[in-house]
XYZ file of C-alpha atoms in Angstrom:
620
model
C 23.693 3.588 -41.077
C 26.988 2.248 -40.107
C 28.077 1.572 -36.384
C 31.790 1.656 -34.643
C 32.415 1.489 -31.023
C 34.538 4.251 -29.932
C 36.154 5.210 -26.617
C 33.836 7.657 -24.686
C 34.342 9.696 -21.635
C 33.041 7.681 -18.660
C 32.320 9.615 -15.684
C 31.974 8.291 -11.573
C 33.535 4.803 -12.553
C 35.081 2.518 -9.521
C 38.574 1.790 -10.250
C 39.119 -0.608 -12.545
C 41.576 -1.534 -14.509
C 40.207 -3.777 -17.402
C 37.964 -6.509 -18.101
C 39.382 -9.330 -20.099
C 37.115 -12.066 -19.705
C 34.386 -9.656 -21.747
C 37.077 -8.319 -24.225
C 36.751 -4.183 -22.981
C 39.620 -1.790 -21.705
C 39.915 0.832 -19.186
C 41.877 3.392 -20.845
C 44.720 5.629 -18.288
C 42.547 8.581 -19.252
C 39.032 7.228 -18.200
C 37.892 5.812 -21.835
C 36.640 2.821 -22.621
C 37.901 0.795 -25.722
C 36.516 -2.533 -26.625
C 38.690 -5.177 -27.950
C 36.195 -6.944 -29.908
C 35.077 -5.038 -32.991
C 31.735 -6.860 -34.478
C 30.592 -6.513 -37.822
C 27.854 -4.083 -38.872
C 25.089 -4.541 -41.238
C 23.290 -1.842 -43.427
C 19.813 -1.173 -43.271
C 19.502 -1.240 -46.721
C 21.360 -4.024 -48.422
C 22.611 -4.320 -51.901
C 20.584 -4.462 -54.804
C 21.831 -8.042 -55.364
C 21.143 -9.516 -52.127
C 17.857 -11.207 -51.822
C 15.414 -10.837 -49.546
C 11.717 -11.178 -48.345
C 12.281 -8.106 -46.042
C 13.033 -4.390 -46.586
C 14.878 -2.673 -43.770
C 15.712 1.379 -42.765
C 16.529 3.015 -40.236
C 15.484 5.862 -38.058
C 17.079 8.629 -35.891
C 15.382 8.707 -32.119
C 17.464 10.739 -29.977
C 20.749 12.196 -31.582
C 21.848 13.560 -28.386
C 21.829 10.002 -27.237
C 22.541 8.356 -30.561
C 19.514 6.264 -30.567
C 17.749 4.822 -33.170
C 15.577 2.180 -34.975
C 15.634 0.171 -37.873
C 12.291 -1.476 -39.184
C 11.904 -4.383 -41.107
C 9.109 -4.813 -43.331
C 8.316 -8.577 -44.974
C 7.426 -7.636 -48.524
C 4.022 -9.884 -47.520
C 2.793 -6.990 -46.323
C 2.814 -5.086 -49.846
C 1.004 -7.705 -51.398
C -2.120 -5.785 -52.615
C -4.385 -8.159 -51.769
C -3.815 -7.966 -48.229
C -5.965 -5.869 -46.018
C -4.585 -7.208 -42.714
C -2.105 -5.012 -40.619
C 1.223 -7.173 -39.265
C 1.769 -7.752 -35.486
C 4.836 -4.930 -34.347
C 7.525 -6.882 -32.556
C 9.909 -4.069 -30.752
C 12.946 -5.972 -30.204
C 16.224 -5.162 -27.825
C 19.288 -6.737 -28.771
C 21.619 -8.624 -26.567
C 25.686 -8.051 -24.961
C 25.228 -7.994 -21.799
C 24.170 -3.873 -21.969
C 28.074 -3.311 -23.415
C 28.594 -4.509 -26.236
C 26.365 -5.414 -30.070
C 23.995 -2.950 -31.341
C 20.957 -3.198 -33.708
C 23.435 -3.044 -36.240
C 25.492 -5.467 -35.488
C 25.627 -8.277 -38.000
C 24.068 -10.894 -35.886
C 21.041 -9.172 -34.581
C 20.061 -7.495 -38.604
C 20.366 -11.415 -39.693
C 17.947 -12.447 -36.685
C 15.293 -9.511 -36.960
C 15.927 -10.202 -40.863
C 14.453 -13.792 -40.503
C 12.650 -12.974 -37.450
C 10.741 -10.481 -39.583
C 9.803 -13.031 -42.325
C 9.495 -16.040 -40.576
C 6.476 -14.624 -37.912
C 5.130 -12.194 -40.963
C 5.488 -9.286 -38.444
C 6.704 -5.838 -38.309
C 10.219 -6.079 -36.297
C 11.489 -2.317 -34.911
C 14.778 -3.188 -33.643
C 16.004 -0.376 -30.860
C 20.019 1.410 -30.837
C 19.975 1.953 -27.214
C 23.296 3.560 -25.168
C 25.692 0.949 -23.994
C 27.741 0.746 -20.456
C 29.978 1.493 -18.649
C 29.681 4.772 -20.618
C 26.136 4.670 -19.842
C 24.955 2.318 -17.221
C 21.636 1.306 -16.244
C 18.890 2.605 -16.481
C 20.385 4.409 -19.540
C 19.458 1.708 -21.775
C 15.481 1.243 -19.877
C 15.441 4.868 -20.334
C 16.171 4.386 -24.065
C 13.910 1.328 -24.579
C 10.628 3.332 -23.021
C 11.406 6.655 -24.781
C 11.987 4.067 -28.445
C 8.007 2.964 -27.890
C 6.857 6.575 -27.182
C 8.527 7.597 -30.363
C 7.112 4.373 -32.214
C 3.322 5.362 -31.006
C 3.973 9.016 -32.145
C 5.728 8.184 -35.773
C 4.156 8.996 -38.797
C 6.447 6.377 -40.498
C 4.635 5.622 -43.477
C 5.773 1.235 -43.375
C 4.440 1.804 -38.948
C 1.350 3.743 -39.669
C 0.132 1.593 -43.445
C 1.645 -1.649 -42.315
C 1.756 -2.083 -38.319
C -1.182 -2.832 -36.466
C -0.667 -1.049 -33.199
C -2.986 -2.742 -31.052
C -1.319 -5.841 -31.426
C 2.323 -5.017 -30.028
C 4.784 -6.860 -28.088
C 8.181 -6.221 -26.555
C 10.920 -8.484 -27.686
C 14.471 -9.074 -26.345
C 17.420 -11.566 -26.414
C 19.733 -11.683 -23.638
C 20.515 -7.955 -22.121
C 17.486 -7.353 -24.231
C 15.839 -9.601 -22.317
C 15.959 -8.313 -19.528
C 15.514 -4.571 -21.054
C 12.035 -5.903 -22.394
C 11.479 -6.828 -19.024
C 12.411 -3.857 -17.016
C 10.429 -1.424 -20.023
C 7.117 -3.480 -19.744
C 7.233 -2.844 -15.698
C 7.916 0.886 -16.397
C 5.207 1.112 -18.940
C 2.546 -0.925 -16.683
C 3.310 1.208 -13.864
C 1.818 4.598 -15.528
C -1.253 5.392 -14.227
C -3.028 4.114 -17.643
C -2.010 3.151 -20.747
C -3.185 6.119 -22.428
C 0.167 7.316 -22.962
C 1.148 4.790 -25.501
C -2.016 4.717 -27.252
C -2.374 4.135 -30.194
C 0.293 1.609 -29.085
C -1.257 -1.472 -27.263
C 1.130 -4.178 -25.676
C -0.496 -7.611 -25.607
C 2.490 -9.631 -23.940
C 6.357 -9.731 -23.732
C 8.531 -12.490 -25.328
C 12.300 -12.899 -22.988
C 14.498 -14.866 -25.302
C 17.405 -16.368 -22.848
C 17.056 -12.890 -20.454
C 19.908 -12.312 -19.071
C 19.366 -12.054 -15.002
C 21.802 -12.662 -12.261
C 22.138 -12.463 -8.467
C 24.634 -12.422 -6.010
C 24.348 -16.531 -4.503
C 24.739 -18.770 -7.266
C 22.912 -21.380 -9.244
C 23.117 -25.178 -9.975
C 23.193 -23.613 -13.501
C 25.912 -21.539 -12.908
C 28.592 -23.477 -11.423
C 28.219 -26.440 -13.427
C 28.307 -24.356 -16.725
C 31.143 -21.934 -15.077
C 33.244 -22.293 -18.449
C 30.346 -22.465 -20.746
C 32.062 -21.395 -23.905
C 29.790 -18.638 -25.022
C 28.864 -16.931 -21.627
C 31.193 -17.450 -18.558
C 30.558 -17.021 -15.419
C 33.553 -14.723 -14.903
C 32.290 -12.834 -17.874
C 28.988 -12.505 -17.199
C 29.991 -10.975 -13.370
C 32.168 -8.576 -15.359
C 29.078 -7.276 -17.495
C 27.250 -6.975 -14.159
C 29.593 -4.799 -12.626
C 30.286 -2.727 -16.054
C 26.588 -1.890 -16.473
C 24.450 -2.480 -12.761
C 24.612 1.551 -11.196
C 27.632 2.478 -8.816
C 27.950 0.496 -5.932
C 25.770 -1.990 -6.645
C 25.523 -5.825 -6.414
C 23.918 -8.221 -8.388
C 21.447 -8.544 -6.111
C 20.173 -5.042 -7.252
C 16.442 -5.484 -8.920
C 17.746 -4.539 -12.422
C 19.862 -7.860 -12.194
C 17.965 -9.889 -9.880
C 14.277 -9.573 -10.442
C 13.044 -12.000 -7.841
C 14.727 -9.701 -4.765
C 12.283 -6.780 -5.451
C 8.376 -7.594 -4.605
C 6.748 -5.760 -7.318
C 3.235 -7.094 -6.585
C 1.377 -4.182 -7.248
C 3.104 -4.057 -10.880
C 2.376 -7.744 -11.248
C -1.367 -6.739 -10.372
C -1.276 -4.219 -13.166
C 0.178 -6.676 -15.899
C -2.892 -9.206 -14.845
C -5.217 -6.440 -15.349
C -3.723 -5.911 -18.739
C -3.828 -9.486 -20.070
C -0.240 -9.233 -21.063
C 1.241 -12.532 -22.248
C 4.875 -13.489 -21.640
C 7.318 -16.210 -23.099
C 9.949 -16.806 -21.680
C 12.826 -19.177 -23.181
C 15.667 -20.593 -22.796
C 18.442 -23.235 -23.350
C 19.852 -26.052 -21.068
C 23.322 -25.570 -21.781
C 22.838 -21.710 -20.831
C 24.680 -21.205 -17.263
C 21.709 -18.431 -16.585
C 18.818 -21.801 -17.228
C 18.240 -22.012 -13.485
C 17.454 -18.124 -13.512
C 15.445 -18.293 -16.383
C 13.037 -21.176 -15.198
C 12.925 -19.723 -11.476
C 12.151 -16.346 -13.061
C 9.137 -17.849 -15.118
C 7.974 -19.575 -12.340
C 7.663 -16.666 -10.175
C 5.488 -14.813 -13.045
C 3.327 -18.011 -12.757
C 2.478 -17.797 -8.818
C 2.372 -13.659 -9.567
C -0.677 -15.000 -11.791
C 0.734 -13.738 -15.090
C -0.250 -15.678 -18.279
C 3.386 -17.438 -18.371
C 4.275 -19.861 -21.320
C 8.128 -21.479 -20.714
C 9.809 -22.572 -23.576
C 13.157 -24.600 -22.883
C 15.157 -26.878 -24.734
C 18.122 -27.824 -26.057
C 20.750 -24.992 -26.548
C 23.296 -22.100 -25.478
C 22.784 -18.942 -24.269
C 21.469 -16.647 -27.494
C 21.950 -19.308 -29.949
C 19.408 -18.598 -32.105
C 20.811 -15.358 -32.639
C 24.278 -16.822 -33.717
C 22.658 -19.776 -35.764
C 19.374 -18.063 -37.429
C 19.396 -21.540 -38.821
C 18.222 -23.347 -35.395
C 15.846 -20.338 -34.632
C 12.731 -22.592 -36.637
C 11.146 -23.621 -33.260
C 11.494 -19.591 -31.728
C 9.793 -18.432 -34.498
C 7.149 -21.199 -34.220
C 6.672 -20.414 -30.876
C 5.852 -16.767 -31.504
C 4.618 -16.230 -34.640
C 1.089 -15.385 -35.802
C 0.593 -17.853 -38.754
C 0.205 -16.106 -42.045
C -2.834 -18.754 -43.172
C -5.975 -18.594 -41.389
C -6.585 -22.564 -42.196
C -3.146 -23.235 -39.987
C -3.833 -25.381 -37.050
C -2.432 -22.899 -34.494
C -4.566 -19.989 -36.253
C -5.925 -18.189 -33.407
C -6.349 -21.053 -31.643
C -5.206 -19.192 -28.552
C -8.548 -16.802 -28.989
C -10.499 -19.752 -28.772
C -9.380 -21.435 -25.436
C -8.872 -19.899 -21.948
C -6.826 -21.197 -19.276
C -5.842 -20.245 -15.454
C -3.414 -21.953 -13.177
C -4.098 -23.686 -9.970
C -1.526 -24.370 -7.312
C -1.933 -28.082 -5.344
C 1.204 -28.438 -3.151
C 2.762 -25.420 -2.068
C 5.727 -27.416 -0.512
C 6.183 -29.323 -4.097
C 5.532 -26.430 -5.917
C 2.756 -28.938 -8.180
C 0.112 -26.728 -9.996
C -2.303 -27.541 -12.359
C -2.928 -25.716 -15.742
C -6.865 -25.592 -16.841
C -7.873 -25.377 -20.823
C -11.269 -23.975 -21.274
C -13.074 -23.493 -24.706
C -14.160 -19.807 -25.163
C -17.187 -20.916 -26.839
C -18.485 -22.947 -23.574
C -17.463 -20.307 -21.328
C -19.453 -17.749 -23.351
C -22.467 -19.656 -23.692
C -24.485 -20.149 -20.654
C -26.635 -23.341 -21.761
C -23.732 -24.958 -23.114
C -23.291 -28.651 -22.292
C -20.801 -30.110 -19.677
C -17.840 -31.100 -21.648
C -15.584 -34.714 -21.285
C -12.991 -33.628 -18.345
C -9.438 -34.904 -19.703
C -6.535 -34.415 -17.087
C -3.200 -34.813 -18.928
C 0.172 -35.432 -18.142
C 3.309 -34.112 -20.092
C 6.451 -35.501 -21.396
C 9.954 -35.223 -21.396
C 11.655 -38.684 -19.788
C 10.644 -37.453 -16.288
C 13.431 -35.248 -16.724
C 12.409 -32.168 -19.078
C 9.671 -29.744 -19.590
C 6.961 -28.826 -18.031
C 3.224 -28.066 -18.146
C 3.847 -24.406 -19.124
C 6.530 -25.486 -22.409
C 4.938 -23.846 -24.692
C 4.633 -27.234 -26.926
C 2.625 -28.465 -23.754
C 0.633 -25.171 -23.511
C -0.197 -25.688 -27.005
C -1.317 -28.882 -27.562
C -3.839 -28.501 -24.766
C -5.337 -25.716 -26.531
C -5.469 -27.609 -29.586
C -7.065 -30.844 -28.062
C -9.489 -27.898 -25.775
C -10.625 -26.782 -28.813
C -10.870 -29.639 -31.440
C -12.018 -32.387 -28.661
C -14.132 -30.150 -27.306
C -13.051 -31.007 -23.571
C -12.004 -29.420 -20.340
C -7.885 -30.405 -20.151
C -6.432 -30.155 -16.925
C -2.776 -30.007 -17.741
C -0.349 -31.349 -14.248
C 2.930 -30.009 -12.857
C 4.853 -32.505 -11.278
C 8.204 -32.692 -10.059
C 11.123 -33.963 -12.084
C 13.760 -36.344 -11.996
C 16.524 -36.322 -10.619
C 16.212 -34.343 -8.037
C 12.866 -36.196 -7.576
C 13.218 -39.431 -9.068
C 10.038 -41.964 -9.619
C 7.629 -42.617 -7.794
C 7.083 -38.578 -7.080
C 6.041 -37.515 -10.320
C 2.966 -40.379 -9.742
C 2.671 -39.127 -6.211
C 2.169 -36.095 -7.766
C -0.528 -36.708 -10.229
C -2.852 -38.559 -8.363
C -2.421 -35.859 -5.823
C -4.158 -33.982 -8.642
C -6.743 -36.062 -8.987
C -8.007 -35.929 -5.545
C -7.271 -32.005 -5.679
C -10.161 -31.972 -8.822
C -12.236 -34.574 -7.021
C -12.554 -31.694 -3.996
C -12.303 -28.598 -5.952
C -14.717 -25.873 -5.793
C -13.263 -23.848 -9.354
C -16.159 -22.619 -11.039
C -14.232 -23.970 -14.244
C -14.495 -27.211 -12.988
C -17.439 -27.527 -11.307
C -19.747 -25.552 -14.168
C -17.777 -26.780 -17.358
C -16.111 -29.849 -16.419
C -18.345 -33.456 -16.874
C -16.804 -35.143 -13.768
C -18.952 -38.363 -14.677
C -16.980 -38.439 -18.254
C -12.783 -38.636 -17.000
C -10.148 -39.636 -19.470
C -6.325 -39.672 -18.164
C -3.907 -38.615 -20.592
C -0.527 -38.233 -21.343
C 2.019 -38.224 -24.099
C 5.232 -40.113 -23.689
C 6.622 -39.836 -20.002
C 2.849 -38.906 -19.705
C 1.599 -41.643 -20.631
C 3.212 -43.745 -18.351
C 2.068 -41.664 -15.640
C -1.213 -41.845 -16.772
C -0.848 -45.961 -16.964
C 0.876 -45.822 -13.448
C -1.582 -43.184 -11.955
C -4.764 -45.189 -13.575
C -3.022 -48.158 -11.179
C -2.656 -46.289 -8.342
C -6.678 -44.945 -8.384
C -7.915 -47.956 -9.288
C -6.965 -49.299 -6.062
C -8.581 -46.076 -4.101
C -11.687 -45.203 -6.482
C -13.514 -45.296 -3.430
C -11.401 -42.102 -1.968
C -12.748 -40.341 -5.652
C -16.269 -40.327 -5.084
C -17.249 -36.994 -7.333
C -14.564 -38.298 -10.280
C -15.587 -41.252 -12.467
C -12.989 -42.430 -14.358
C -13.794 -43.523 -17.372
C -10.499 -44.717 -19.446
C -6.475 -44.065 -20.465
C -5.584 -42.350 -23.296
C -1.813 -43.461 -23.886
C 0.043 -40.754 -26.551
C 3.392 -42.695 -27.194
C 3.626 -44.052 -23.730
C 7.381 -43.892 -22.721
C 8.345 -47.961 -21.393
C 11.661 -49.835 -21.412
C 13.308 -52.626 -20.189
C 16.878 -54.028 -20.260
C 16.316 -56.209 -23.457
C 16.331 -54.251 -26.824
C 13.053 -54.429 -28.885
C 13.813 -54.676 -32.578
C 12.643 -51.287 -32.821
C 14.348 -49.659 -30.164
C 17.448 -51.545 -32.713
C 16.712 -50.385 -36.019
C 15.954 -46.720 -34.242
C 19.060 -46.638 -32.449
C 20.233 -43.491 -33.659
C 16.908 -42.066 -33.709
C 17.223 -38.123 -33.949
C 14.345 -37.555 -31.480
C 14.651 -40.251 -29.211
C 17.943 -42.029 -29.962
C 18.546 -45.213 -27.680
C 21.116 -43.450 -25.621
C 19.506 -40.481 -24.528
C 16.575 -43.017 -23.638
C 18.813 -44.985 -21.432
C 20.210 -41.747 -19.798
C 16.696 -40.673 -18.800
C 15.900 -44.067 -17.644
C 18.746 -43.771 -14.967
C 18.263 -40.242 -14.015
C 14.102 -41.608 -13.666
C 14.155 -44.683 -11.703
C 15.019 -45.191 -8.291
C 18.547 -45.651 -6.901
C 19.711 -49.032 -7.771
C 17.206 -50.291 -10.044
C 17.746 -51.646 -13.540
C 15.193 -51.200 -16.617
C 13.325 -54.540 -15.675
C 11.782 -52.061 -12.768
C 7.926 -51.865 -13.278
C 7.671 -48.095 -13.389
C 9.879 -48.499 -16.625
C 8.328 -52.134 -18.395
C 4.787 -52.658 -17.427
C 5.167 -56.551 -18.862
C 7.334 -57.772 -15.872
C 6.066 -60.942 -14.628
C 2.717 -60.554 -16.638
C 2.395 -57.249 -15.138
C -0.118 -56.103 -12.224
C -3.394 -58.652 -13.580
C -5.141 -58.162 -9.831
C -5.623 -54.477 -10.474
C -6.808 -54.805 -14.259
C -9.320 -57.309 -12.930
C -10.352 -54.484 -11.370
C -10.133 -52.049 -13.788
C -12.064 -54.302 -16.097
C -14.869 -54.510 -13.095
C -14.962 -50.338 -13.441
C -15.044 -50.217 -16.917
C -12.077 -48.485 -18.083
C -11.133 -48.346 -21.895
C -7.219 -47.990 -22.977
C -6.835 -45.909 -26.143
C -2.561 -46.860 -27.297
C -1.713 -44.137 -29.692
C 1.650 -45.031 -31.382
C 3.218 -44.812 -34.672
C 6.836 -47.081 -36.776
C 9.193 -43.827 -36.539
C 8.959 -44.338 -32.780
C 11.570 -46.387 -31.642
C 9.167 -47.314 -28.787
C 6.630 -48.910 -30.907
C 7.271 -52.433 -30.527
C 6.871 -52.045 -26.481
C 3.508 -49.803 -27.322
C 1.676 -52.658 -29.793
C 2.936 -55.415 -26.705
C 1.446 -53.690 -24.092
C -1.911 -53.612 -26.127
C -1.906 -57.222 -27.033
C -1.248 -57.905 -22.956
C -4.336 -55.700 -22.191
C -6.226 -57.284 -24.849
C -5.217 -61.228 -23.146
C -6.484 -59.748 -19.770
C -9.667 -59.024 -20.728
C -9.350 -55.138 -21.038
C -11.287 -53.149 -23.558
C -8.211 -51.761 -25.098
C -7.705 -49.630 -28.865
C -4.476 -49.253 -30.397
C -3.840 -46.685 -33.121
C -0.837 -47.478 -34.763
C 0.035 -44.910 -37.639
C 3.357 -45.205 -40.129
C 6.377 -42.226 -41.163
C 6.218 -40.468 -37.958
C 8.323 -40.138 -35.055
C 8.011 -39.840 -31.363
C 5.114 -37.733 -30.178
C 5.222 -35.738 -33.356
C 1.769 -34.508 -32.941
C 2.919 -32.286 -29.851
C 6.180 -30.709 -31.738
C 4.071 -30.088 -35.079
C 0.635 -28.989 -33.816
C -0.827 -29.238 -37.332
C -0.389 -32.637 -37.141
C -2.559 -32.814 -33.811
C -5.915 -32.236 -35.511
C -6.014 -36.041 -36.724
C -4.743 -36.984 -32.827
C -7.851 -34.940 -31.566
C -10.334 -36.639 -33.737
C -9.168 -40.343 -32.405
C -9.379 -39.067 -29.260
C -12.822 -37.759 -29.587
C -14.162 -40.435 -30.863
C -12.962 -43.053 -28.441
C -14.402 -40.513 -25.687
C -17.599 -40.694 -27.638
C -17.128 -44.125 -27.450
């Protein structure tokens, strides 16, 4: 099926002349033309073009001009499979004017989107603005899954397993994905869709808005893929008559939707919700996910590095989105099901701070009653102080792993990030944790967690908490009376100084932590006026703090130092341990060769040999 964009009759428009910045025309007559043609893909390509996926498309609506395409991985017609693919129902982006589903862009991303998670993808034509505006395209979206439950679609009804659906979208599509899952969770039950059964949503860089604006969105004004000018213009091309951005379809933190909240939590629906730092709409994005989070929704946040819908542009930098959702195509993979295996709820400790914590609970010791009391491992993520948090989705994951494979309760900690909060808050923060789980009453806790068996942990900002934190309660066990401590466990513990190691020299230009970047989150980290000699950043200064590791030698601890040559942090890592090790200090170091910084949390199959050190020095 081949697409054009032509000028339709727009009806009840404000008067407006043309908007530029987003490349579309107010005709004198009332049409719309668009100044930016984009290239359209068939559904069915040419006999010469390879591919692991077969494509069609699908008339909805021809009154509206709606339809689908489906892609199909030719996995799935491998006769010796007897499994049914997850269906991924995906809405594209353009800020709800411009693209369609077959648009060159979006067939290449559901193309290798398709392939790359081994799922069904139904990419939706919905009507675009101002010819339309919302809810035209919402209205589209919800009456696209109605269709898709009612199909007799031989590759939907053979090859799709219904019960295992999500809703998909980038961008505009983001936020139709958004807006389609609230208007499906408020029916009275879910019987209308069935045999259709939506398990979560996945938001890739929703596009959301709102009338004051954001850090986000004055300091990436000029971005050169979304502007702020342009992304106002979309807003008033597409948002109903007359209203602002602050209208619920643009700003979905205005509108308290609590009782539609309460019905996603009775659903289980998951959501993921992504996102890119040099994306103006990041603020929105984060503050959006973190609102899901205190609504109670199962939230996983995934942001990194990137512009707004870039892995839509470059399918070659989508590897990590793809990881992030898929359902891997081997049952032996690491990540196999893993999340079927380990619960986890969330836990706020400082309203004011907005700190939570994040608990990881095997299935298999939650469903047996006379199950033993498992180690209790309270963990600390990475990211330079700066990045992440406990809800990245690399974060998420590893804790499930390390749930599962230790077996142990993790306790995963939100704390606040630098700069706005530079050091010493995110250590406030974490020991505030620990006396929040010395007091706690959570069953999960109290009935699964060994408090007599405590292991800190963290992985590279982590585990400098954890060393810094382990200080700090060392000096106040006596304030911790239910939590025994019983040692560190130090994942590529993130140190500096102002001399250069000889690693931190030979891995200058290190591609995952390259020296510069290092010193950059060094002086966004430390306090105002400090150099890299400060002890929160290089533990060795003057000999480093011996009167509380007498101590800590008095209570017991152990020091596991997990580190490996690709890291160009090593050399600090194997000092530290001989230091502990001239103290006194029962200390392990684990020192492994071709890797590179905290690899085991970016490539989870790599974490099953991580778990096993850890389990055994727990043991231990």
């Amino acid at each position: 099926m081949s697409f054009k964009l032509l000028p339709i009759k727009a009806t009840g428009e404000p008067n407006m002349s043309d908007r530029t910045h987003v490349g579309i025309l107010r005709n004198a007559d009332g049409t719309y033309a668009r100044l930016f043609q984009f290239p359209c893909a068939p559904a069915t390509p040419e006999p010469h073009v390879h591919s692991q996926v077969l494509s069609k498309d699908i008339p909805i609506n021809p009154s509206n001009q709606t339809w689908l395409r489906i892609y199909l991985p030719l996995e799935a017609l491998d006769s010796s499979s007897i499994t049914k693919l997850p269906l991924i129902v995906y809405y594209h982006g353009g800020g709800f004017v411009f693209m369609s589903a077959a648009s060159t862009v979006t067939h290449s991303f559901c193309n290798e989107l398709a392939a790359q998670t081994v799922a069904i993808v139904v990419s939706v034509e919905y009507r675009l603005a101002p010819e339309h505006r919302l809810p035209a395209a919402y209205d589209d979206a919800v009456e696209a899954l109605h269709y898709i439950k009612a199909t007799q679609d031989e590759w939907l009804t053979e090859y799709a397993d219904f019960s295992n659906c999500f809703l998909m979208g980038t961008s505009a599509g983001g936020n139709i994905a958004y807006h389609a899952g609230l208007r499906v969770a408020a029916a009275v039950n879910d019987d209308g869709l069935k045999p259709l059964k939506i398990q979560g949503l996945i938001l890739h860089h929703p596009f959301f808005g709102g009338l004051e604006r954001t850090g986000s969105e004055l300091r990436l004004a000029d971005a050169s893929v979304l502007t702020l000018a342009g992304c106002d213009d979309l807003w008033e091309l597409s948002l109903p008559v007359d209203a602002d951005r602050d209208h619920v379809f643009c700003n979905p933190t205005v509108c308290d939707e609590s009782g539609l909240f309460g019905r996603v939590r009775s659903l289980g629906w998951r959501v993921l919700v992504t996102g890119g730092f040099e994306d103006m709409l990041i603020d929105r994005q984060m503050e959006f996910a973190k609102m899901l989070e205190k609504k109670g929704i199962c939230t996983v946040g995934h942001f990194g590095e990137g512009y707004h819908g870039m892995e839509v542009s470059e399918p070659s930098k989508a590897k990590e989105l793809f990881f992030a959702i898929q359902k891997p195509k081997h049952p032996g993979n690491i990540r196999s099901h893993l999340a079927f295996h380990c619960l986890h709820q969330r836990h706020p400790i400082n309203q004011s701070n907005n700190t939570w914590l994040r608990i990881f609970l095997p299935r298999e010791t939650h469903d047996s009653p006379s199950a033993a009391k498992l180690p209790l491992v309270v963990y600390y993520h990475g990211g330079g102080f700066v990045l992440y948090s406990a809800a990245s989705f690399m974060f998420h994951d590893f804790c499930t792993i390390a749930a599962v494979q230790i077996p142990a309760v993790i306790v995963s900690v939100e704390y606040r990030l630098a700069p706005e909060h530079r050091l010493p808050a995110a250590y406030d923060d974490c020991l505030d944790a620990l006396h929040w789980i010395n007091s706690s009453n959570e069953e999960w806790l109290t009935k699964y967690a060994d408090f007599s068996s405590c292991f800190l942990m963290g992985t590279s900002a982590g585990g400098n908490i954890a060393y810094h934190v382990s200080l700090r309660a060392a000096a106040c066990v006596e304030d911790l009376t239910q939590l025994k401590i019983r040692g560190l466990i130090l994942h590529h513990p993130y140190f500096g100084g102002s001399s250069r190691t000889q690693s931190e020299t030979r891995l200058a230009d290190n591609k995952t932590l390259p020296l510069s970047k290092n010193d950059l989150m060094w002086e966004l980290a430390l306090p105002v006026g400090v150099d890299r000699d400060h002890e929160y950043c290089n533990p060795m200064v003057s000999g480093g703090p011996s009167g509380i590791w007498d101590e800590i030698k008095v209570l017991g601890w152990s020091v596991l130092v997990i580190g490996c040559d690709g890291d160009p942090l090593i050399d600090r890592q194997v000092e530290l341990v001989k230091v502990l090790e001239e103290k006194g200090v029962n200390v392990v170091g684990k020192f492994g060769e071709g890797d590179y910084h905290a690899v085991e949390v970016f490539e989870p199959a790599k974490a099953g040999p991580l778990c096993v050190v850890v389990k055994e020095f727990i043991s231990a």
